[in-house]
Amino acid sequence: MKIVHVASELYPYVKTGGLADAAASIAATLADQGHEVSVFLPGYRAALEHADALKSERCLGLRVEMGDEYFSGELRRFSPRPNLSIYLVCRDEFFDRRGLYGNGERDYEDNYHRFLFFQKAVVDSLRLLTLNADVVHCHDWQTGLLPLLLRCAERRNRNALAGLTVFTIHNIAFQGIFPLRGYHRTNLPDEFMGIDGIEYYGQLSMMKGGILFADKITTVSPSYAREIQTPDFACGLEGVIAHRVDDLSGILNGIDTAVWNPSIDKFLPSTYSVDALQGKGDCRSELLRMARLQAEPGVPVFGMVCRFSEQKGIDLLLANKEFFVREDVRLVVLGAGDRRYEEALRGWCATMPGKIWVANRLDEGMSHLIEAGSDFFLMPSLFEPCGLNQMYSLAYGTVPLVSRVGGLRDTVIDIDADPLNGTGINFPATPTGLHDGLARALLLWADRGRHAEVQARGMRRDSSWAKSAAGYLALYAAEE
Ligand code: ADP
Ligand code: GLC
């Protein structure tokens, strides 16, 4: 099949979260299976500076209609593996910046223009390159208008650009909402400006556009697909989702086993596998050494790696300070984002020296070392569309403690609810829920035989992308 993915992040070129990993893995898996895959990505500075992209070639000059003006740009292409083309939509004014969405303090003020330009440029490119896509698969709000823009362009130019359009919701909390006065820049007919179109409480919502106008909608776990039908999780879009529920499905993400695999992980001081676990001990020693934490045998190490944002449940962790003061445990936290959380956790370091380490930065190597060197991994998210770190933890023999939401509940089987199949601990997303989870972790740690069984079951779980790719292919084929 000819499959086009459109995303605002792609590992290893640009990444702020799991979207980059997921988009890259889907594309690579489908390409390796012999499909002809193209991915469109904004030509951010970091992407253009990547060694692969230095070999990119200009393949189109762009002249994108935005209201009554035309914005120029160029399309560059490179191919990092057989069957895979990456197209970078370039316009320096929009994308030659350090950040993807903002400067660290706040979002860029021209994000509407940046991502509208990106989506319109993709539609133009599909036509000009005659890609004849069987499927155009869009990810998150930055591509939410694309299905509608594409169908309107087909109508206007009387030529088909895509068999099927798919819109995947990776996180419904980010919706791409902008002032409706920018509508004219879309050049869409007026009929889509109202409540049955992309208008949302007097504004314009890109996420709403994707949900209403893609042929199929997916999200990244079956549980999240159910949750976003309810007001507690849909962030105001439950009514819109209700219109499309027959076309909505949840397909669980996998992990890239070429990158997240303890037997070949190049970031680790020693590699290991389920049948030869010695290397995990070396990783643990190295982690404690790097974090300058007291290394005492028998004391469990809890790890956490996440964006520092409310979603990740850091408030639940902070509410459990007493546990960490009282118990003989170690805690290593790596995050990036909201400084409030870093400051609160730094306060813990001062009162519990030698027990806690926290860093506010993006650090890929350290994230691998934490996954490998910890005994337990914490993910007390308030909501989690899928989550990748709990799957990395399973693969690395690090028992995950997760709240019972979204993809976390779909990937981690609770050891008490299902003792024969349990791979981790899950709990309600509340401070007391986390407290009970931590207490159960200590009980498990005290029973080393049972801990080893749980660890081995997690390591044997198949988290590869093959299953997810099969799910997407079935969806793509259903409409052919
Ligand atoms: P989300 O996309 O909501 O942030 P996921 O669990 O899907 O959550 O993906 C997060 C990805 O980002 C994982 O690959 C994780 O290892 C990585 N990550 C998060 N924070 C950091 C950090 N501070 N340093 C390095 N990698 C990080
Ligand atoms: C989003 C979600 C996360 C998911 C990722 C990849 O960032 O927050 O749960 O794993 O997308 O689909």
Coordinates of C-alpha atoms and ligand atoms in Angstrom, one line a residue:
M1 CA 0.0 0.0 0.0
K2 CA 1.0 3.6 -0.4
I3 CA 0.7 5.1 3.1
V4 CA 1.3 8.7 4.0
H5 CA 1.8 9.7 7.7
V6 CA 1.7 13.4 8.7
A7 CA 3.0 14.3 12.2
S8 CA 4.6 17.2 14.0
E9 CA 7.2 15.1 15.7
L10 CA 9.3 12.1 14.6
Y11 CA 12.0 10.2 16.4
P12 CA 15.1 10.6 16.0
Y13 CA 14.7 14.0 14.3
V14 CA 12.5 15.9 16.7
K15 CA 10.7 14.8 19.9
T16 CA 8.9 16.3 22.9
G17 CA 7.0 13.1 23.8
G18 CA 5.7 9.7 22.8
L19 CA 4.1 11.0 19.6
A20 CA 7.6 11.1 18.1
D21 CA 8.3 7.5 19.0
A22 CA 4.9 6.3 17.9
A23 CA 4.9 8.0 14.5
A24 CA 8.5 6.8 13.8
S25 CA 7.7 3.2 14.8
I26 CA 4.5 2.9 12.8
A27 CA 6.2 4.3 9.7
A28 CA 9.3 2.1 10.0
T29 CA 7.3 -1.0 10.8
L30 CA 5.1 -0.6 7.8
A31 CA 8.0 0.3 5.5
D32 CA 9.9 -2.9 6.7
Q33 CA 6.8 -4.9 5.8
G34 CA 7.1 -3.7 2.2
H35 CA 4.6 -0.8 2.1
E36 CA 5.6 2.4 0.4
V37 CA 5.6 4.9 3.3
S38 CA 6.0 8.6 3.3
V39 CA 6.1 10.8 6.4
F40 CA 5.6 14.6 6.3
L41 CA 7.2 16.6 9.1
P42 CA 7.7 20.4 9.6
G43 CA 11.3 21.3 8.6
Y44 CA 12.3 22.4 12.1
R45 CA 15.9 23.5 12.7
A46 CA 16.7 20.4 14.7
A47 CA 15.3 18.1 12.0
L48 CA 17.3 19.9 9.2
E49 CA 20.5 19.7 11.3
H50 CA 20.2 15.9 11.8
A51 CA 22.8 13.9 9.9
D52 CA 20.2 12.1 7.8
A53 CA 18.5 15.3 6.7
L54 CA 21.8 16.9 5.7
K55 CA 21.5 14.5 2.7
S56 CA 18.0 15.7 1.9
E57 CA 17.2 17.1 -1.5
R58 CA 14.8 19.8 -2.6
C59 CA 11.9 18.2 -4.4
L60 CA 9.4 21.0 -4.7
G61 CA 9.0 24.7 -4.4
L62 CA 5.9 25.5 -2.4
R63 CA 3.4 28.3 -2.9
V64 CA 0.7 27.8 -0.3
E65 CA -2.5 29.7 -0.4
M66 CA -3.4 31.2 3.0
G67 CA -6.4 33.4 2.6
D68 CA -5.7 36.0 0.0
E69 CA -1.9 35.7 0.3
Y70 CA 0.6 33.1 -0.9
F71 CA 3.3 31.8 1.4
S72 CA 6.4 30.3 -0.1
G73 CA 8.5 27.4 1.1
E74 CA 10.1 24.3 -0.1
L75 CA 9.8 20.6 0.3
R76 CA 12.9 18.5 1.0
R77 CA 13.1 14.7 0.9
F78 CA 15.4 12.0 2.2
S79 CA 15.2 8.3 2.8
P80 CA 16.6 6.8 6.0
R81 CA 15.7 3.2 5.1
P82 CA 14.2 1.3 2.1
N83 CA 10.5 2.1 1.3
L84 CA 10.5 5.2 3.6
S85 CA 10.6 8.8 2.5
I86 CA 10.7 11.7 4.9
Y87 CA 9.5 14.9 3.5
L88 CA 10.3 18.1 5.4
V89 CA 8.0 21.1 4.9
C90 CA 10.3 24.1 5.1
R91 CA 9.8 27.7 5.6
D92 CA 12.4 29.3 7.8
E93 CA 10.2 32.0 9.1
F94 CA 8.0 29.3 10.7
F95 CA 10.3 26.5 11.6
D96 CA 13.9 27.7 11.9
R97 CA 13.5 28.0 15.6
R98 CA 14.9 26.2 18.7
G99 CA 11.4 25.0 19.9
L100 CA 8.7 23.0 18.2
Y101 CA 5.7 24.6 19.7
G102 CA 7.1 27.4 22.0
N103 CA 10.1 29.0 23.6
G104 CA 9.8 27.1 26.9
E105 CA 7.8 29.8 28.6
R106 CA 4.8 30.0 26.3
D107 CA 3.5 28.8 22.9
Y108 CA 4.6 30.6 19.8
E109 CA 2.1 33.3 18.9
D110 CA 2.0 32.2 15.2
N111 CA 1.3 28.5 15.8
Y112 CA -1.9 28.8 13.9
H113 CA -0.1 30.0 10.8
R114 CA 2.7 27.6 11.3
F115 CA 0.6 24.5 11.4
L116 CA -2.0 25.6 8.9
F117 CA 0.8 26.3 6.5
F118 CA 2.2 22.8 7.2
Q119 CA -1.1 21.1 6.6
K120 CA -1.9 23.0 3.4
A121 CA 1.6 22.4 2.1
V122 CA 1.1 18.6 2.6
V123 CA -2.2 18.7 0.6
D124 CA -0.4 20.6 -2.2
S125 CA 2.5 18.2 -2.1
L126 CA 0.2 15.2 -2.3
R127 CA -1.2 16.6 -5.5
L128 CA 2.1 17.9 -7.0
L129 CA 4.0 14.8 -6.4
T130 CA 1.1 12.6 -7.5
L131 CA 1.7 10.3 -4.5
N132 CA -1.7 8.5 -5.1
A133 CA -1.9 7.6 -1.4
D134 CA -4.1 4.8 -0.4
V135 CA -4.1 6.2 3.1
V136 CA -3.3 9.6 4.6
H137 CA -2.8 9.1 8.3
C138 CA -2.8 12.2 10.5
H139 CA -1.6 12.5 14.1
D140 CA -2.9 14.9 16.7
W141 CA -4.2 18.5 16.5
Q142 CA -1.3 19.8 14.4
T143 CA -2.8 17.8 11.5
G144 CA -6.5 18.0 12.5
L145 CA -7.6 20.2 9.6
L146 CA -5.9 18.0 7.0
P147 CA -8.6 15.5 6.3
L148 CA -11.1 18.3 5.6
L149 CA -8.5 20.4 3.6
L150 CA -7.7 17.4 1.6
R151 CA -11.3 16.5 0.7
C152 CA -12.1 20.1 -0.2
A153 CA -9.0 20.3 -2.4
E154 CA -10.1 17.1 -4.2
R155 CA -13.5 18.6 -4.8
R156 CA -12.0 21.9 -6.0
N157 CA -9.4 20.2 -8.3
R158 CA -11.5 17.2 -9.3
N159 CA -8.7 14.7 -8.6
A160 CA -8.4 12.1 -5.8
L161 CA -5.6 12.6 -3.3
A162 CA -6.3 9.8 -0.8
G163 CA -8.3 6.6 -0.5
L164 CA -8.8 6.8 3.2
T165 CA -8.0 9.4 5.8
V166 CA -7.2 8.4 9.4
F167 CA -6.9 10.7 12.4
T168 CA -5.1 9.4 15.5
I169 CA -5.6 11.1 18.8
H170 CA -2.5 10.8 20.9
N171 CA -3.7 13.2 23.5
I172 CA -7.1 14.9 23.5
A173 CA -5.9 17.5 26.1
F174 CA -4.1 19.4 23.4
Q175 CA -6.6 20.6 20.9
G176 CA -5.1 23.4 18.8
I177 CA -7.7 26.1 19.5
F178 CA -7.3 29.4 17.8
P179 CA -9.3 32.6 17.1
L180 CA -12.0 32.0 14.5
R181 CA -11.0 35.2 12.8
G182 CA -8.2 33.2 11.2
Y183 CA -10.8 31.0 9.4
H184 CA -10.4 32.8 6.1
R185 CA -6.7 31.6 6.0
T186 CA -8.0 28.0 5.5
N187 CA -9.7 28.9 2.2
L188 CA -12.4 26.4 3.2
P189 CA -16.0 27.0 2.2
D190 CA -18.1 28.9 4.7
E191 CA -20.2 25.9 5.4
F192 CA -17.5 24.5 7.7
M193 CA -17.2 27.6 9.9
G194 CA -20.1 26.8 12.2
I195 CA -20.9 24.4 14.9
D196 CA -21.1 21.4 12.4
G197 CA -17.7 22.4 11.2
I198 CA -14.6 23.4 13.0
E199 CA -16.0 26.1 15.2
Y200 CA -15.7 25.4 18.9
Y201 CA -17.2 27.8 21.5
G202 CA -16.6 30.8 19.3
Q203 CA -13.1 29.6 18.4
L204 CA -11.6 27.3 15.8
S205 CA -10.5 23.8 16.9
M206 CA -8.1 21.7 14.8
M207 CA -8.7 18.6 16.9
K208 CA -12.4 18.9 16.4
G209 CA -11.8 19.0 12.6
G210 CA -9.8 15.8 12.7
I211 CA -12.5 14.0 14.7
L212 CA -15.4 15.2 12.5
F213 CA -13.9 14.9 9.1
A214 CA -11.4 12.0 9.0
D215 CA -12.9 8.7 7.6
K216 CA -11.6 6.8 10.6
I217 CA -10.5 7.9 14.0
T218 CA -8.2 6.0 16.3
T219 CA -6.6 6.5 19.6
V220 CA -3.6 4.8 21.2
S221 CA -5.3 2.3 23.5
P222 CA -8.7 0.6 23.8
S223 CA -9.3 2.0 27.3
Y224 CA -8.6 5.6 26.2
A225 CA -11.0 5.1 23.3
R226 CA -13.7 4.4 25.8
E227 CA -12.5 7.1 28.2
I228 CA -12.7 9.9 25.6
Q229 CA -16.4 9.2 25.2
T230 CA -16.9 10.6 28.8
P231 CA -16.7 14.1 30.1
D232 CA -14.0 13.2 32.6
F233 CA -11.5 12.5 29.9
A234 CA -12.7 14.2 26.7
C235 CA -11.7 17.7 27.7
G236 CA -15.0 19.1 26.3
L237 CA -15.0 17.0 23.1
E238 CA -17.3 14.1 24.3
G239 CA -20.2 15.5 22.2
V240 CA -18.0 15.6 19.0
I241 CA -16.7 12.1 19.7
A242 CA -20.3 10.8 20.1
H243 CA -20.9 11.7 16.5
R244 CA -18.1 9.5 15.3
V245 CA -18.2 6.6 17.8
D246 CA -18.9 4.1 15.0
D247 CA -15.6 5.0 13.3
L248 CA -13.5 5.2 16.5
S249 CA -11.2 2.4 17.7
G250 CA -8.3 2.0 20.0
I251 CA -5.0 0.5 18.8
L252 CA -2.4 0.0 21.4
N253 CA 1.1 1.4 20.7
G254 CA 4.2 -0.8 20.9
I255 CA 7.8 0.1 21.5
D256 CA 10.8 0.2 19.2
T257 CA 12.6 -2.9 20.2
A258 CA 15.7 -1.9 18.3
V259 CA 16.1 1.1 20.6
W260 CA 14.4 -0.1 23.8
N261 CA 15.9 -3.5 24.4
P262 CA 18.2 -4.2 27.3
S263 CA 20.2 -6.9 25.4
I264 CA 21.5 -4.4 22.9
D265 CA 21.0 -1.0 24.5
K266 CA 24.0 1.2 23.7
F267 CA 23.3 3.6 26.6
L268 CA 23.9 1.0 29.3
P269 CA 27.1 0.1 31.0
S270 CA 26.1 -3.6 30.8
T271 CA 23.4 -5.3 28.7
Y272 CA 21.2 -8.1 30.0
S273 CA 18.2 -10.3 29.2
V274 CA 15.6 -12.3 31.0
D275 CA 17.9 -15.3 31.1
A276 CA 21.0 -13.4 32.1
L277 CA 20.1 -10.6 34.5
Q278 CA 23.5 -9.9 36.0
G279 CA 23.9 -6.8 33.8
K280 CA 20.9 -5.2 35.4
G281 CA 22.8 -5.0 38.7
D282 CA 25.6 -3.1 37.0
C283 CA 23.1 -0.6 35.6
R284 CA 21.7 -0.2 39.1
S285 CA 25.1 0.6 40.5
E286 CA 25.9 3.0 37.7
L287 CA 22.5 4.8 38.2
L288 CA 23.1 5.2 41.9
R289 CA 26.6 6.4 41.3
M290 CA 25.6 9.0 38.7
A291 CA 22.7 10.1 40.9
R292 CA 25.1 10.2 43.9
L293 CA 22.7 8.2 46.0
Q294 CA 23.7 5.9 48.8
A295 CA 23.9 2.4 47.4
E296 CA 22.9 -0.2 49.9
P297 CA 22.0 -3.7 48.9
G298 CA 18.4 -4.7 49.4
V299 CA 17.1 -1.1 49.2
P300 CA 14.7 -0.7 46.3
V301 CA 15.2 2.0 43.7
F302 CA 12.1 3.7 42.3
G303 CA 12.5 5.5 38.9
M304 CA 10.4 8.0 37.1
V305 CA 10.9 9.7 33.6
C306 CA 8.2 12.0 32.2
R307 CA 7.2 15.4 31.0
F308 CA 6.8 17.5 34.1
S309 CA 3.1 18.3 33.6
E310 CA -0.1 17.8 35.5
Q311 CA -1.0 14.8 33.4
K312 CA 1.8 12.7 34.8
G313 CA 0.5 12.7 38.3
I314 CA 3.5 14.3 40.0
D315 CA 1.0 15.9 42.4
L316 CA 0.1 12.4 43.6
L317 CA 3.8 11.7 44.2
L318 CA 4.2 14.9 46.1
A319 CA 1.3 14.0 48.3
N320 CA 3.2 10.9 49.3
K321 CA 6.3 12.5 50.7
E322 CA 5.8 10.7 54.1
F323 CA 6.3 7.4 52.4
F324 CA 9.7 8.4 51.1
V325 CA 10.7 9.9 54.4
R326 CA 9.7 6.9 56.4
E327 CA 10.8 4.0 54.1
D328 CA 14.4 3.0 53.2
V329 CA 14.0 3.5 49.5
R330 CA 15.7 5.5 46.7
L331 CA 13.9 7.7 44.2
V332 CA 15.3 9.0 40.8
V333 CA 13.2 11.4 38.8
L334 CA 14.0 12.8 35.4
G335 CA 11.6 15.2 33.8
A336 CA 11.4 18.2 31.6
G337 CA 8.8 20.9 31.8
D338 CA 7.1 22.7 34.7
R339 CA 9.7 24.0 37.1
R340 CA 7.1 23.9 39.9
Y341 CA 7.5 20.1 40.1
E342 CA 11.3 20.3 40.0
E343 CA 11.4 22.8 42.8
A344 CA 9.1 20.7 45.0
L345 CA 11.2 17.6 44.4
R346 CA 14.4 19.5 45.0
G347 CA 12.9 20.4 48.4
W348 CA 12.6 16.6 49.0
C349 CA 16.3 16.2 48.2
A350 CA 17.2 18.7 50.9
T351 CA 15.2 16.9 53.6
M352 CA 16.2 13.4 52.5
P353 CA 19.9 13.7 51.4
G354 CA 21.3 10.6 49.7
K355 CA 17.8 9.2 49.0
I356 CA 16.4 11.3 46.2
W357 CA 17.7 12.6 42.9
V358 CA 15.9 14.9 40.5
A359 CA 16.8 16.6 37.2
N360 CA 14.8 18.8 34.9
R361 CA 16.2 18.2 31.5
L362 CA 15.8 16.0 28.4
D363 CA 18.4 13.3 28.6
E364 CA 17.9 10.2 26.5
G365 CA 20.9 8.3 27.9
M366 CA 19.8 8.9 31.5
S367 CA 16.2 7.8 30.6
H368 CA 17.6 4.5 29.4
L369 CA 19.8 4.1 32.5
I370 CA 16.8 4.8 34.8
E371 CA 14.7 2.2 33.1
A372 CA 17.5 -0.3 33.4
G373 CA 18.8 0.6 36.8
S374 CA 15.6 0.9 38.8
D375 CA 13.7 -1.9 40.5
F376 CA 10.3 -0.2 40.2
F377 CA 9.0 2.5 37.8
L378 CA 6.4 5.1 38.8
M379 CA 3.7 6.3 36.4
P380 CA 0.9 7.7 38.5
S381 CA -0.7 9.6 35.5
L382 CA -4.1 11.2 36.0
F383 CA -4.8 10.2 32.4
E384 CA -2.6 8.4 29.9
P385 CA -3.7 7.7 26.3
C386 CA -1.1 5.0 26.0
G387 CA 2.2 5.6 27.7
L388 CA 5.5 4.1 26.6
N389 CA 7.6 4.1 29.7
Q390 CA 5.5 1.4 31.4
M391 CA 6.3 -0.8 28.4
Y392 CA 10.0 0.1 28.5
S393 CA 9.9 -0.9 32.2
L394 CA 8.3 -4.3 31.4
A395 CA 11.0 -5.0 28.8
Y396 CA 13.8 -3.8 31.2
G397 CA 12.6 -6.0 34.2
T398 CA 11.6 -2.9 36.2
V399 CA 8.2 -3.6 37.7
P400 CA 5.8 -0.7 36.8
L401 CA 3.5 1.0 39.3
V402 CA 0.8 2.6 37.2
S403 CA -2.5 4.3 37.7
R404 CA -5.5 2.4 36.4
V405 CA -6.2 4.6 33.3
G406 CA -5.9 4.5 29.5
G407 CA -3.1 2.5 28.1
L408 CA -1.6 1.9 31.5
R409 CA -4.5 -0.4 32.4
D410 CA -4.3 -2.1 29.0
T411 CA -0.6 -2.9 29.3
V412 CA 0.1 -3.7 33.0
I413 CA -1.6 -6.6 34.6
D414 CA -2.0 -6.2 38.4
I415 CA -0.2 -8.9 40.4
D416 CA -2.9 -9.1 43.1
A417 CA -5.9 -9.0 40.7
D418 CA -4.3 -11.7 38.5
P419 CA -1.5 -13.5 40.4
L420 CA -0.6 -15.9 37.7
N421 CA -0.3 -13.3 34.9
G422 CA 0.5 -10.1 36.9
T423 CA 3.3 -7.9 35.5
G424 CA 3.0 -4.9 37.7
I425 CA 0.9 -2.9 40.2
N426 CA -2.0 -0.7 39.3
F427 CA -4.1 1.6 41.5
P428 CA -6.7 4.3 41.3
A429 CA -5.2 7.7 40.2
T430 CA -5.5 9.3 43.7
P431 CA -2.9 10.0 46.4
T432 CA -4.1 7.1 48.5
G433 CA -4.2 4.9 45.5
L434 CA -0.5 5.6 44.9
H435 CA 0.2 5.1 48.6
D436 CA -1.4 1.6 48.5
G437 CA 0.6 0.9 45.3
L438 CA 3.9 1.8 46.9
A439 CA 3.1 -0.3 50.0
R440 CA 2.3 -3.3 47.7
A441 CA 5.6 -2.7 45.9
L442 CA 7.5 -3.1 49.2
L443 CA 5.6 -6.3 49.9
L444 CA 6.6 -7.6 46.5
W445 CA 10.2 -6.5 47.1
A446 CA 10.3 -8.4 50.4
D447 CA 9.3 -11.6 48.5
R448 CA 12.2 -11.9 46.1
G449 CA 11.0 -15.1 44.5
R450 CA 7.7 -13.6 43.5
H451 CA 9.4 -10.4 42.5
A452 CA 11.6 -12.3 40.1
E453 CA 8.6 -14.1 38.6
V454 CA 6.7 -10.8 38.0
Q455 CA 9.9 -9.3 36.5
A456 CA 10.4 -12.2 34.1
R457 CA 6.8 -12.2 33.0
G458 CA 7.1 -8.5 32.1
M459 CA 10.3 -9.1 30.2
R460 CA 8.7 -11.8 28.1
R461 CA 5.7 -9.7 27.2
D462 CA 5.6 -9.0 23.4
S463 CA 5.5 -5.1 23.2
S464 CA 6.8 -4.9 19.7
W465 CA 5.1 -2.8 17.0
A466 CA 4.1 -5.8 14.9
K467 CA 0.7 -6.2 16.7
S468 CA -0.1 -2.5 16.4
A469 CA 0.9 -2.4 12.7
A470 CA -1.4 -5.3 12.0
G471 CA -4.2 -3.3 13.7
Y472 CA -3.5 -0.3 11.5
L473 CA -3.3 -2.4 8.3
A474 CA -6.7 -4.1 9.1
L475 CA -8.2 -0.6 9.5
Y476 CA -6.6 0.7 6.3
A477 CA -7.8 -2.4 4.4
A478 CA -11.4 -2.3 5.7
E479 CA -12.2 0.6 3.5
E480 CA -10.5 -0.5 0.3
Ligands
ADP1 P1 4.0 11.5 26.6 O1 4.1 11.4 25.2 O2 2.7 11.8 27.2 O3 5.1 12.4 27.2 P2 4.9 8.7 26.6 O4 5.1 7.8 27.8 O5 4.1 8.2 25.5 O6 4.3 10.0 27.3 O7 6.3 9.1 26.0 C1 7.3 9.8 26.6 C2 8.6 9.6 25.9 O8 9.4 10.7 26.2 C3 9.3 8.4 26.3 O9 10.1 7.9 25.3 C4 10.2 8.9 27.5 O10 11.3 8.1 27.7 C5 10.6 10.2 26.9 N1 10.9 11.2 27.9 C6 10.1 11.9 28.7 N2 10.7 12.8 29.5 C7 12.0 12.6 29.2 C8 13.2 13.2 29.7 N3 13.2 14.2 30.6 N4 14.4 12.9 29.1 C9 14.4 11.9 28.1 N5 13.3 11.3 27.6 C10 12.1 11.7 28.2
GLC2 C1 0.8 11.1 23.9 C2 0.2 10.5 25.1 C3 0.9 9.2 25.5 C4 1.2 8.3 24.3 C5 1.9 9.1 23.2 C6 2.1 8.3 21.9 O1 1.8 12.0 24.1 O2 0.3 11.4 26.2 O3 0.2 8.5 26.5 O4 1.9 7.2 24.7 O5 1.1 10.2 22.8 O6 0.9 7.8 21.4

